Amino acid sequence: MITERKLPAGLITRICNARHAVFFTGAGISKASGVPTFRDGADGTWNRLNWRLYATLDGFKNNREEVWKWYELRRLSIHAASPNDGHLGIANFEKLLPKVTVITQNVDDLHERAGSQSVIHLHGSLFSHRCAACAHPHTMNVTSPEGQIVASTPQPRCTRCGGWIRPGVVWFGEGLPEADFANAVAAVNDCDLFFSIGTSLDVYPAANLAFMAAKRPVCVVQVNPQKTVLNDQATFTLKEKAEKALPAILQAISEGSQHV
Ligand code: OAD
């Protein structure tokens, strides 16, 4: 367990002096909320399932009903999940620093539900949908009489062209949402503090943001229980879970700690 005394020397001072902090997050930050990661251990989604079947346009076309059902189940389980101390910790930084931008690869809405105001979704969202044929946006507001979100099966059709509705996530081989990626690059170029939290940095172009930050004269803090390629380039690496590390940092800041 991380304690205040275990935080690296100088970390808190660098954080407290920051003008604009970027929090770049991946699946690891949502793990404590019960959302599985992709490549982390036996329950990692892509260690159990073939991403070519579940995360490509061809997979969707060839196995549409099963893929739709799988994304609906994910949408439901995330709706039932709650933000954890990692998400809540990031949201709390907005009260401490002049500017905070969250850039996430996650398709859940847990940062928003934790209270983060400015969240850029690089890989889309399980809660936005569009037509697979004409890209017309589709609003899914399927609730039970008790107000719970329920799975939308059978799969809906586009009201404009009749095409199949698909989840608004970015699949392998597809481009990132241009405006979101441009905003993310601008935030990385403007920030003076960059956190990389809970990501293996295995997926591009998103991972490039961390390497862009590391090339700039900014403080780069990595939070991850496992080693990544960023270890050699980060200013500080906390080999710890997000839901432990972020509250420990906030605690040290609130105590005005002298020994960090
Ligand atoms: P990965 O599954 O590749 O990596 C998750 C990382 O989180 C690993 O490095 C773990 O060590 C770390 N981790 C696990 N538990 C943690 C915790 N409690 N606190 C902090 N870190 C923890 O997930 P991503 O890097 O997010 O694409 O994967 C990138 C993209 O690949 C995803 O956005 C997804 C996937 O295909 C789409 O959904 C489009």
Short mmCIF file of N, CA, C and O in Angstrom, two decimals, residues 119-252:
data_model
loop_
_atom_site.label_atom_id
_atom_site.label_comp_id
_atom_site.label_asym_id
_atom_site.label_seq_id
_atom_site.Cartn_x
_atom_site.Cartn_y
_atom_site.Cartn_z
N VAL A 119 -13.65 16.22 -20.15
CA VAL A 119 -13.19 14.86 -20.47
C VAL A 119 -13.19 14.66 -21.98
O VAL A 119 -14.22 14.84 -22.64
N ILE A 120 -12.02 14.33 -22.51
CA ILE A 120 -11.91 14.03 -23.95
C ILE A 120 -11.89 12.51 -24.11
O ILE A 120 -11.04 11.84 -23.51
N HIS A 121 -12.82 11.99 -24.90
CA HIS A 121 -12.87 10.54 -25.14
C HIS A 121 -12.21 10.22 -26.48
O HIS A 121 -12.79 10.47 -27.53
N LEU A 122 -11.01 9.66 -26.42
CA LEU A 122 -10.29 9.37 -27.67
C LEU A 122 -10.88 8.18 -28.41
O LEU A 122 -10.76 8.08 -29.63
N HIS A 123 -11.48 7.24 -27.67
CA HIS A 123 -11.98 6.01 -28.29
C HIS A 123 -13.50 5.93 -28.29
O HIS A 123 -14.07 4.84 -28.36
N GLY A 124 -14.14 7.10 -28.19
CA GLY A 124 -15.59 7.12 -28.25
C GLY A 124 -16.23 6.71 -26.93
O GLY A 124 -15.60 6.75 -25.87
N SER A 125 -17.50 6.30 -27.02
CA SER A 125 -18.25 6.02 -25.80
C SER A 125 -19.27 4.91 -26.05
O SER A 125 -19.86 4.82 -27.13
N LEU A 126 -19.48 4.11 -25.01
CA LEU A 126 -20.52 3.07 -25.08
C LEU A 126 -21.91 3.69 -25.00
O LEU A 126 -22.90 3.01 -25.21
N PHE A 127 -21.96 4.98 -24.67
CA PHE A 127 -23.25 5.65 -24.48
C PHE A 127 -23.62 6.57 -25.62
O PHE A 127 -24.52 7.40 -25.50
N SER A 128 -22.87 6.48 -26.72
CA SER A 128 -23.30 7.21 -27.92
C SER A 128 -23.35 6.21 -29.07
O SER A 128 -22.55 5.26 -29.11
N HIS A 129 -24.30 6.40 -29.94
CA HIS A 129 -24.50 5.44 -31.04
C HIS A 129 -24.68 6.18 -32.35
O HIS A 129 -25.04 7.36 -32.36
N ARG A 130 -24.43 5.47 -33.43
CA ARG A 130 -24.67 6.08 -34.73
C ARG A 130 -24.97 4.96 -35.72
O ARG A 130 -24.75 3.79 -35.44
N CYS A 131 -25.45 5.38 -36.90
CA CYS A 131 -25.75 4.40 -37.94
C CYS A 131 -24.44 3.91 -38.56
O CYS A 131 -23.55 4.70 -38.87
N ALA A 132 -24.33 2.60 -38.72
CA ALA A 132 -23.11 2.03 -39.30
C ALA A 132 -23.01 2.36 -40.78
O ALA A 132 -21.92 2.35 -41.36
N ALA A 133 -24.15 2.72 -41.41
CA ALA A 133 -24.14 3.00 -42.84
C ALA A 133 -23.95 4.49 -43.14
O ALA A 133 -23.10 4.87 -43.94
N CYS A 134 -24.74 5.36 -42.48
CA CYS A 134 -24.70 6.78 -42.85
C CYS A 134 -24.17 7.67 -41.73
O CYS A 134 -24.09 8.89 -41.88
N ALA A 135 -23.82 7.10 -40.58
CA ALA A 135 -23.22 7.82 -39.44
C ALA A 135 -24.19 8.77 -38.73
O ALA A 135 -23.78 9.53 -37.86
N HIS A 136 -25.47 8.72 -39.10
CA HIS A 136 -26.45 9.56 -38.42
C HIS A 136 -26.49 9.18 -36.93
O HIS A 136 -26.61 8.00 -36.59
N PRO A 137 -26.41 10.18 -36.02
CA PRO A 137 -26.42 9.84 -34.59
C PRO A 137 -27.75 9.21 -34.18
O PRO A 137 -28.81 9.55 -34.72
N HIS A 138 -27.67 8.31 -33.22
CA HIS A 138 -28.88 7.62 -32.75
C HIS A 138 -28.92 7.70 -31.23
O HIS A 138 -27.94 7.37 -30.56
N THR A 139 -30.03 8.16 -30.68
CA THR A 139 -30.14 8.26 -29.22
C THR A 139 -30.78 7.00 -28.68
O THR A 139 -31.89 6.63 -29.07
N MET A 140 -30.06 6.35 -27.77
CA MET A 140 -30.59 5.13 -27.15
C MET A 140 -31.02 5.49 -25.75
O MET A 140 -30.20 5.81 -24.92
N ASN A 141 -32.28 5.46 -25.53
CA ASN A 141 -32.77 5.82 -24.20
C ASN A 141 -33.71 4.75 -23.71
O ASN A 141 -34.88 4.97 -23.44
N VAL A 142 -33.16 3.55 -23.66
CA VAL A 142 -34.02 2.41 -23.37
C VAL A 142 -34.05 2.15 -21.88
O VAL A 142 -33.07 1.70 -21.30
N THR A 143 -35.15 2.44 -21.24
CA THR A 143 -35.22 2.22 -19.79
C THR A 143 -36.41 1.34 -19.44
O THR A 143 -37.44 1.35 -20.12
N SER A 144 -36.26 0.62 -18.36
CA SER A 144 -37.34 -0.21 -17.85
C SER A 144 -38.32 0.69 -17.09
O SER A 144 -38.01 1.85 -16.81
N PRO A 145 -39.49 0.17 -16.70
CA PRO A 145 -40.43 0.99 -15.91
C PRO A 145 -39.78 1.48 -14.62
O PRO A 145 -40.14 2.51 -14.08
N GLU A 146 -38.77 0.74 -14.11
CA GLU A 146 -38.09 1.17 -12.86
C GLU A 146 -37.02 2.22 -13.15
O GLU A 146 -36.32 2.67 -12.25
N GLY A 147 -36.85 2.58 -14.41
CA GLY A 147 -35.86 3.60 -14.73
C GLY A 147 -34.47 3.05 -14.99
O GLY A 147 -33.53 3.80 -15.21
N GLN A 148 -34.31 1.72 -14.94
CA GLN A 148 -33.00 1.13 -15.23
C GLN A 148 -32.80 1.04 -16.73
O GLN A 148 -33.75 0.79 -17.48
N ILE A 149 -31.53 1.23 -17.16
CA ILE A 149 -31.24 1.03 -18.58
C ILE A 149 -31.34 -0.47 -18.88
O ILE A 149 -30.84 -1.30 -18.12
N VAL A 150 -32.01 -0.83 -19.93
CA VAL A 150 -32.09 -2.24 -20.32
C VAL A 150 -31.53 -2.40 -21.73
O VAL A 150 -31.50 -1.44 -22.50
N ALA A 151 -31.09 -3.61 -22.02
CA ALA A 151 -30.45 -3.86 -23.31
C ALA A 151 -31.42 -3.59 -24.45
O ALA A 151 -32.61 -3.92 -24.36
N SER A 152 -30.92 -2.97 -25.51
CA SER A 152 -31.76 -2.70 -26.66
C SER A 152 -31.60 -3.84 -27.66
O SER A 152 -30.75 -3.81 -28.54
N THR A 153 -32.40 -4.87 -27.46
CA THR A 153 -32.43 -5.95 -28.45
C THR A 153 -33.89 -6.13 -28.86
O THR A 153 -34.77 -6.02 -28.01
N PRO A 154 -34.23 -6.36 -30.09
CA PRO A 154 -33.27 -6.47 -31.19
C PRO A 154 -32.59 -5.14 -31.49
O PRO A 154 -33.06 -4.08 -31.06
N GLN A 155 -31.51 -5.24 -32.22
CA GLN A 155 -30.71 -4.08 -32.56
C GLN A 155 -31.53 -3.05 -33.36
O GLN A 155 -32.22 -3.42 -34.31
N PRO A 156 -31.46 -1.78 -32.96
CA PRO A 156 -32.26 -0.78 -33.68
C PRO A 156 -31.73 -0.46 -35.07
O PRO A 156 -30.56 -0.72 -35.37
N ARG A 157 -32.61 0.12 -35.87
CA ARG A 157 -32.25 0.57 -37.23
C ARG A 157 -32.21 2.09 -37.26
O ARG A 157 -32.90 2.76 -36.49
N CYS A 158 -31.47 2.61 -38.20
CA CYS A 158 -31.36 4.06 -38.37
C CYS A 158 -32.71 4.64 -38.85
O CYS A 158 -33.33 4.09 -39.77
N THR A 159 -33.13 5.74 -38.23
CA THR A 159 -34.40 6.34 -38.62
C THR A 159 -34.27 7.08 -39.95
O THR A 159 -35.26 7.41 -40.59
N ARG A 160 -33.04 7.37 -40.36
CA ARG A 160 -32.85 8.11 -41.62
C ARG A 160 -32.71 7.17 -42.83
O ARG A 160 -33.37 7.34 -43.83
N CYS A 161 -31.82 6.14 -42.69
CA CYS A 161 -31.56 5.31 -43.89
C CYS A 161 -31.89 3.83 -43.68
O CYS A 161 -31.78 3.04 -44.61
N GLY A 162 -32.25 3.44 -42.46
CA GLY A 162 -32.60 2.04 -42.22
C GLY A 162 -31.40 1.15 -41.93
O GLY A 162 -31.55 -0.05 -41.71
N GLY A 163 -30.19 1.74 -41.91
CA GLY A 163 -28.99 0.94 -41.61
C GLY A 163 -28.98 0.47 -40.16
O GLY A 163 -29.77 0.93 -39.34
N TRP A 164 -28.03 -0.41 -39.85
CA TRP A 164 -27.93 -0.91 -38.47
C TRP A 164 -27.23 0.12 -37.59
O TRP A 164 -26.26 0.75 -37.99
N ILE A 165 -27.73 0.24 -36.36
CA ILE A 165 -27.08 1.12 -35.38
C ILE A 165 -25.89 0.38 -34.76
O ILE A 165 -25.98 -0.81 -34.45
N ARG A 166 -24.79 1.11 -34.60
CA ARG A 166 -23.57 0.54 -34.00
C ARG A 166 -23.16 1.37 -32.78
O ARG A 166 -23.52 2.54 -32.66
N PRO A 167 -22.38 0.75 -31.90
CA PRO A 167 -21.88 1.52 -30.75
C PRO A 167 -20.90 2.59 -31.21
O PRO A 167 -20.16 2.39 -32.18
N GLY A 168 -20.89 3.73 -30.50
CA GLY A 168 -20.05 4.85 -30.90
C GLY A 168 -18.63 4.74 -30.38
O GLY A 168 -18.09 5.72 -29.84
N VAL A 169 -18.05 3.54 -30.46
CA VAL A 169 -16.66 3.36 -30.02
C VAL A 169 -15.76 3.26 -31.25
O VAL A 169 -16.23 2.96 -32.35
N VAL A 170 -14.48 3.52 -31.04
CA VAL A 170 -13.52 3.43 -32.15
C VAL A 170 -13.01 2.00 -32.21
O VAL A 170 -12.48 1.48 -31.23
N TRP A 171 -13.16 1.39 -33.36
CA TRP A 171 -12.67 0.03 -33.54
C TRP A 171 -11.29 0.05 -34.18
O TRP A 171 -10.88 1.06 -34.79
N PHE A 172 -10.56 -1.06 -34.05
CA PHE A 172 -9.24 -1.16 -34.68
C PHE A 172 -9.38 -0.93 -36.18
O PHE A 172 -10.31 -1.46 -36.82
N GLY A 173 -8.48 -0.12 -36.71
CA GLY A 173 -8.53 0.20 -38.14
C GLY A 173 -9.31 1.46 -38.43
O GLY A 173 -9.31 1.95 -39.55
N GLU A 174 -9.99 2.02 -37.41
CA GLU A 174 -10.75 3.25 -37.60
C GLU A 174 -9.97 4.44 -37.04
O GLU A 174 -9.15 4.28 -36.12
N GLY A 175 -10.27 5.63 -37.57
CA GLY A 175 -9.59 6.83 -37.09
C GLY A 175 -10.19 7.30 -35.78
O GLY A 175 -11.36 7.03 -35.47
N LEU A 176 -9.37 8.02 -35.02
CA LEU A 176 -9.89 8.64 -33.79
C LEU A 176 -10.74 9.84 -34.18
O LEU A 176 -10.51 10.45 -35.23
N PRO A 177 -11.72 10.22 -33.33
CA PRO A 177 -12.52 11.42 -33.63
C PRO A 177 -11.56 12.62 -33.76
O PRO A 177 -10.82 12.92 -32.82
N GLU A 178 -11.58 13.25 -34.93
CA GLU A 178 -10.54 14.24 -35.26
C GLU A 178 -10.47 15.40 -34.27
O GLU A 178 -9.39 15.77 -33.81
N ALA A 179 -11.63 15.99 -33.98
CA ALA A 179 -11.63 17.17 -33.10
C ALA A 179 -11.14 16.78 -31.71
O ALA A 179 -10.38 17.52 -31.07
N ASP A 180 -11.55 15.60 -31.24
CA ASP A 180 -11.13 15.16 -29.90
C ASP A 180 -9.62 14.94 -29.86
O ASP A 180 -8.95 15.33 -28.89
N PHE A 181 -9.10 14.32 -30.91
CA PHE A 181 -7.65 14.07 -30.90
C PHE A 181 -6.89 15.40 -30.98
O PHE A 181 -5.89 15.60 -30.28
N ALA A 182 -7.39 16.33 -31.81
CA ALA A 182 -6.74 17.65 -31.92
C ALA A 182 -6.78 18.36 -30.57
O ALA A 182 -5.77 18.97 -30.14
N ASN A 183 -7.90 18.30 -29.87
CA ASN A 183 -7.99 18.93 -28.54
C ASN A 183 -7.05 18.27 -27.55
O ASN A 183 -6.45 18.94 -26.69
N ALA A 184 -6.90 16.95 -27.68
CA ALA A 184 -5.99 16.23 -26.77
C ALA A 184 -4.55 16.66 -27.03
O ALA A 184 -3.79 16.93 -26.09
N VAL A 185 -4.17 16.75 -28.29
CA VAL A 185 -2.80 17.17 -28.63
C VAL A 185 -2.55 18.59 -28.12
O VAL A 185 -1.49 18.88 -27.52
N ALA A 186 -3.54 19.46 -28.29
CA ALA A 186 -3.38 20.84 -27.82
C ALA A 186 -3.20 20.87 -26.31
O ALA A 186 -2.37 21.62 -25.78
N ALA A 187 -3.96 20.06 -25.59
CA ALA A 187 -3.84 20.03 -24.13
C ALA A 187 -2.47 19.52 -23.71
O ALA A 187 -1.84 20.06 -22.80
N VAL A 188 -1.98 18.49 -24.39
CA VAL A 188 -0.65 17.94 -24.04
C VAL A 188 0.43 18.99 -24.31
O VAL A 188 1.37 19.15 -23.54
N ASN A 189 0.27 19.74 -25.39
CA ASN A 189 1.27 20.77 -25.71
C ASN A 189 1.21 21.97 -24.77
O ASN A 189 2.16 22.73 -24.69
N ASP A 190 0.09 22.12 -24.10
CA ASP A 190 -0.07 23.27 -23.20
C ASP A 190 0.27 22.91 -21.74
O ASP A 190 0.61 23.79 -20.96
N CYS A 191 0.17 21.63 -21.39
CA CYS A 191 0.25 21.27 -19.97
C CYS A 191 1.67 21.39 -19.42
O CYS A 191 2.64 21.36 -20.18
N ASP A 192 1.76 21.51 -18.09
CA ASP A 192 3.08 21.43 -17.45
C ASP A 192 3.14 20.26 -16.47
O ASP A 192 4.14 20.07 -15.78
N LEU A 193 2.04 19.49 -16.42
CA LEU A 193 2.01 18.28 -15.57
C LEU A 193 1.17 17.24 -16.32
O LEU A 193 0.06 17.54 -16.76
N PHE A 194 1.72 16.05 -16.49
CA PHE A 194 1.04 15.02 -17.27
C PHE A 194 1.04 13.72 -16.48
O PHE A 194 2.10 13.21 -16.12
N PHE A 195 -0.15 13.21 -16.20
CA PHE A 195 -0.28 11.90 -15.54
C PHE A 195 -0.68 10.85 -16.59
O PHE A 195 -1.61 11.08 -17.36
N SER A 196 0.01 9.73 -16.58
CA SER A 196 -0.42 8.59 -17.39
C SER A 196 -0.85 7.51 -16.40
O SER A 196 -0.04 7.00 -15.62
N ILE A 197 -2.13 7.18 -16.43
CA ILE A 197 -2.69 6.33 -15.36
C ILE A 197 -3.43 5.12 -15.94
O ILE A 197 -4.36 5.28 -16.75
N GLY A 198 -3.01 3.92 -15.56
CA GLY A 198 -3.77 2.72 -15.89
C GLY A 198 -3.84 2.39 -17.36
O GLY A 198 -4.85 1.88 -17.83
N THR A 199 -2.75 2.67 -18.07
CA THR A 199 -2.73 2.30 -19.49
C THR A 199 -1.43 1.59 -19.82
O THR A 199 -0.36 1.98 -19.33
N SER A 200 -1.55 0.55 -20.66
CA SER A 200 -0.37 -0.21 -21.09
C SER A 200 0.40 0.55 -22.16
O SER A 200 1.52 0.18 -22.49
N LEU A 201 -0.19 1.58 -22.74
CA LEU A 201 0.40 2.36 -23.84
C LEU A 201 0.71 1.46 -25.03
O LEU A 201 1.69 1.66 -25.75
N ASP A 202 -0.14 0.48 -25.24
CA ASP A 202 0.05 -0.47 -26.35
C ASP A 202 -0.71 -0.04 -27.60
O ASP A 202 -0.54 -0.64 -28.65
N VAL A 203 -1.63 0.93 -27.46
CA VAL A 203 -2.51 1.26 -28.58
C VAL A 203 -2.23 2.67 -29.09
O VAL A 203 -2.26 3.64 -28.33
N TYR A 204 -1.98 2.76 -30.39
CA TYR A 204 -1.67 4.04 -31.04
C TYR A 204 -2.84 4.46 -31.91
O TYR A 204 -3.59 3.61 -32.36
N PRO A 205 -3.02 5.76 -32.18
CA PRO A 205 -2.11 6.85 -31.83
C PRO A 205 -2.25 7.38 -30.41
O PRO A 205 -1.47 8.24 -30.01
N ALA A 206 -3.21 6.87 -29.62
CA ALA A 206 -3.43 7.44 -28.28
C ALA A 206 -2.14 7.46 -27.46
O ALA A 206 -1.79 8.46 -26.82
N ALA A 207 -1.38 6.34 -27.50
CA ALA A 207 -0.19 6.23 -26.66
C ALA A 207 0.83 7.33 -26.98
O ALA A 207 1.61 7.74 -26.12
N ASN A 208 0.81 7.82 -28.21
CA ASN A 208 1.76 8.88 -28.59
C ASN A 208 1.65 10.10 -27.68
O ASN A 208 2.63 10.83 -27.52
N LEU A 209 0.47 10.33 -27.13
CA LEU A 209 0.29 11.52 -26.28
C LEU A 209 1.25 11.47 -25.09
O LEU A 209 1.83 12.49 -24.70
N ALA A 210 1.44 10.28 -24.52
CA ALA A 210 2.35 10.15 -23.36
C ALA A 210 3.80 10.42 -23.80
O ALA A 210 4.55 11.08 -23.08
N PHE A 211 4.16 9.94 -24.98
CA PHE A 211 5.54 10.16 -25.44
C PHE A 211 5.77 11.61 -25.86
O PHE A 211 6.85 12.16 -25.69
N MET A 212 4.71 12.23 -26.40
CA MET A 212 4.79 13.67 -26.70
C MET A 212 5.06 14.46 -25.43
O MET A 212 5.91 15.35 -25.39
N ALA A 213 4.32 14.12 -24.37
CA ALA A 213 4.49 14.83 -23.09
C ALA A 213 5.90 14.62 -22.56
O ALA A 213 6.56 15.55 -22.08
N ALA A 214 6.39 13.37 -22.66
CA ALA A 214 7.71 13.05 -22.10
C ALA A 214 8.83 13.80 -22.83
O ALA A 214 9.90 14.01 -22.28
N LYS A 215 8.57 14.19 -24.08
CA LYS A 215 9.59 14.93 -24.84
C LYS A 215 9.60 16.41 -24.48
O LYS A 215 10.53 17.13 -24.81
N ARG A 216 8.52 16.87 -23.82
CA ARG A 216 8.44 18.28 -23.45
C ARG A 216 9.02 18.48 -22.04
O ARG A 216 9.12 17.53 -21.27
N PRO A 217 9.37 19.70 -21.70
CA PRO A 217 9.93 19.93 -20.36
C PRO A 217 8.83 20.00 -19.31
O PRO A 217 8.62 21.03 -18.67
N VAL A 218 8.08 18.92 -19.17
CA VAL A 218 6.98 18.90 -18.20
C VAL A 218 7.20 17.74 -17.24
O VAL A 218 7.98 16.83 -17.52
N CYS A 219 6.48 17.78 -16.15
CA CYS A 219 6.58 16.70 -15.16
C CYS A 219 5.62 15.57 -15.60
O CYS A 219 4.42 15.78 -15.73
N VAL A 220 6.17 14.40 -15.84
CA VAL A 220 5.35 13.25 -16.26
C VAL A 220 5.30 12.24 -15.11
O VAL A 220 6.34 11.79 -14.62
N VAL A 221 4.08 11.93 -14.68
CA VAL A 221 3.89 11.00 -13.56
C VAL A 221 3.13 9.79 -14.07
O VAL A 221 2.02 9.93 -14.61
N GLN A 222 3.70 8.63 -13.91
CA GLN A 222 2.99 7.41 -14.32
C GLN A 222 2.47 6.68 -13.08
O GLN A 222 3.20 6.52 -12.10
N VAL A 223 1.21 6.24 -13.14
CA VAL A 223 0.62 5.44 -12.06
C VAL A 223 0.19 4.11 -12.67
O VAL A 223 -0.76 4.06 -13.46
N ASN A 224 0.90 3.05 -12.31
CA ASN A 224 0.59 1.74 -12.89
C ASN A 224 1.31 0.67 -12.07
O ASN A 224 2.51 0.81 -11.83
N PRO A 225 0.61 -0.37 -11.63
CA PRO A 225 1.29 -1.41 -10.86
C PRO A 225 2.29 -2.20 -11.70
O PRO A 225 3.15 -2.89 -11.16
N GLN A 226 2.15 -2.11 -13.03
CA GLN A 226 3.05 -2.85 -13.92
C GLN A 226 3.96 -1.88 -14.66
O GLN A 226 3.62 -0.72 -14.85
N LYS A 227 5.09 -2.44 -15.14
CA LYS A 227 6.03 -1.63 -15.91
C LYS A 227 5.44 -1.36 -17.31
O LYS A 227 4.75 -2.21 -17.87
N THR A 228 5.70 -0.18 -17.84
CA THR A 228 5.36 0.10 -19.24
C THR A 228 6.58 0.74 -19.90
O THR A 228 7.55 1.06 -19.21
N VAL A 229 6.48 1.01 -21.18
CA VAL A 229 7.59 1.64 -21.88
C VAL A 229 7.84 3.07 -21.39
O VAL A 229 8.90 3.64 -21.65
N LEU A 230 6.88 3.63 -20.65
CA LEU A 230 7.05 5.00 -20.17
C LEU A 230 7.96 5.07 -18.93
O LEU A 230 8.44 6.14 -18.57
N ASN A 231 8.19 3.93 -18.28
CA ASN A 231 8.99 3.94 -17.04
C ASN A 231 10.31 4.70 -17.19
O ASN A 231 10.72 5.44 -16.32
N ASP A 232 10.97 4.49 -18.33
CA ASP A 232 12.29 5.11 -18.53
C ASP A 232 12.19 6.60 -18.81
O ASP A 232 13.18 7.31 -18.71
N GLN A 233 11.01 7.06 -19.21
CA GLN A 233 10.89 8.48 -19.61
C GLN A 233 10.14 9.34 -18.60
O GLN A 233 10.23 10.56 -18.66
N ALA A 234 9.40 8.70 -17.71
CA ALA A 234 8.59 9.48 -16.76
C ALA A 234 9.48 10.14 -15.70
O ALA A 234 10.52 9.61 -15.33
N THR A 235 9.04 11.31 -15.24
CA THR A 235 9.76 11.99 -14.15
C THR A 235 9.57 11.19 -12.86
O THR A 235 10.51 11.03 -12.08
N PHE A 236 8.35 10.71 -12.65
CA PHE A 236 8.04 9.90 -11.47
C PHE A 236 7.20 8.69 -11.92
O PHE A 236 6.29 8.86 -12.74
N THR A 237 7.53 7.52 -11.38
CA THR A 237 6.66 6.37 -11.63
C THR A 237 6.18 5.83 -10.29
O THR A 237 7.00 5.49 -9.43
N LEU A 238 4.87 5.78 -10.14
CA LEU A 238 4.29 5.19 -8.92
C LEU A 238 3.78 3.80 -9.29
O LEU A 238 2.82 3.67 -10.06
N LYS A 239 4.46 2.78 -8.78
CA LYS A 239 4.09 1.39 -9.11
C LYS A 239 2.94 1.00 -8.17
O LYS A 239 3.14 0.33 -7.18
N GLU A 240 1.79 1.52 -8.47
CA GLU A 240 0.68 1.42 -7.52
C GLU A 240 -0.65 1.50 -8.27
O GLU A 240 -0.71 1.98 -9.41
N LYS A 241 -1.70 1.06 -7.64
CA LYS A 241 -3.03 1.15 -8.24
C LYS A 241 -3.53 2.59 -8.16
O LYS A 241 -3.29 3.29 -7.15
N ALA A 242 -4.27 2.98 -9.18
CA ALA A 242 -4.77 4.36 -9.23
C ALA A 242 -5.63 4.71 -8.03
O ALA A 242 -5.53 5.81 -7.47
N GLU A 243 -6.45 3.76 -7.62
CA GLU A 243 -7.40 4.04 -6.51
C GLU A 243 -6.69 4.18 -5.17
O GLU A 243 -7.29 4.60 -4.19
N LYS A 244 -5.41 3.79 -5.11
CA LYS A 244 -4.61 4.00 -3.89
C LYS A 244 -3.73 5.25 -4.05
O LYS A 244 -3.60 6.07 -3.14
N ALA A 245 -3.10 5.36 -5.22
CA ALA A 245 -2.10 6.42 -5.41
C ALA A 245 -2.74 7.81 -5.39
O ALA A 245 -2.21 8.73 -4.76
N LEU A 246 -3.85 7.99 -6.08
CA LEU A 246 -4.42 9.34 -6.18
C LEU A 246 -4.90 9.86 -4.83
O LEU A 246 -4.58 11.00 -4.46
N PRO A 247 -5.63 9.05 -4.02
CA PRO A 247 -5.98 9.55 -2.69
C PRO A 247 -4.74 9.84 -1.84
O PRO A 247 -4.73 10.80 -1.06
N ALA A 248 -3.67 9.04 -1.98
CA ALA A 248 -2.45 9.28 -1.18
C ALA A 248 -1.83 10.63 -1.57
O ALA A 248 -1.38 11.38 -0.70
N ILE A 249 -1.82 10.94 -2.85
CA ILE A 249 -1.26 12.22 -3.31
C ILE A 249 -2.12 13.37 -2.77
O ILE A 249 -1.61 14.36 -2.24
N LEU A 250 -3.43 13.22 -2.90
CA LEU A 250 -4.33 14.29 -2.42
C LEU A 250 -4.19 14.50 -0.92
O LEU A 250 -4.21 15.63 -0.43
N GLN A 251 -4.04 13.40 -0.21
CA GLN A 251 -3.88 13.47 1.25
C GLN A 251 -2.60 14.24 1.59
O GLN A 251 -2.60 15.13 2.46
N ALA A 252 -1.52 13.92 0.88
CA ALA A 252 -0.24 14.60 1.14
C ALA A 252 -0.37 16.09 0.84
O ALA A 252 0.15 16.93 1.57
#
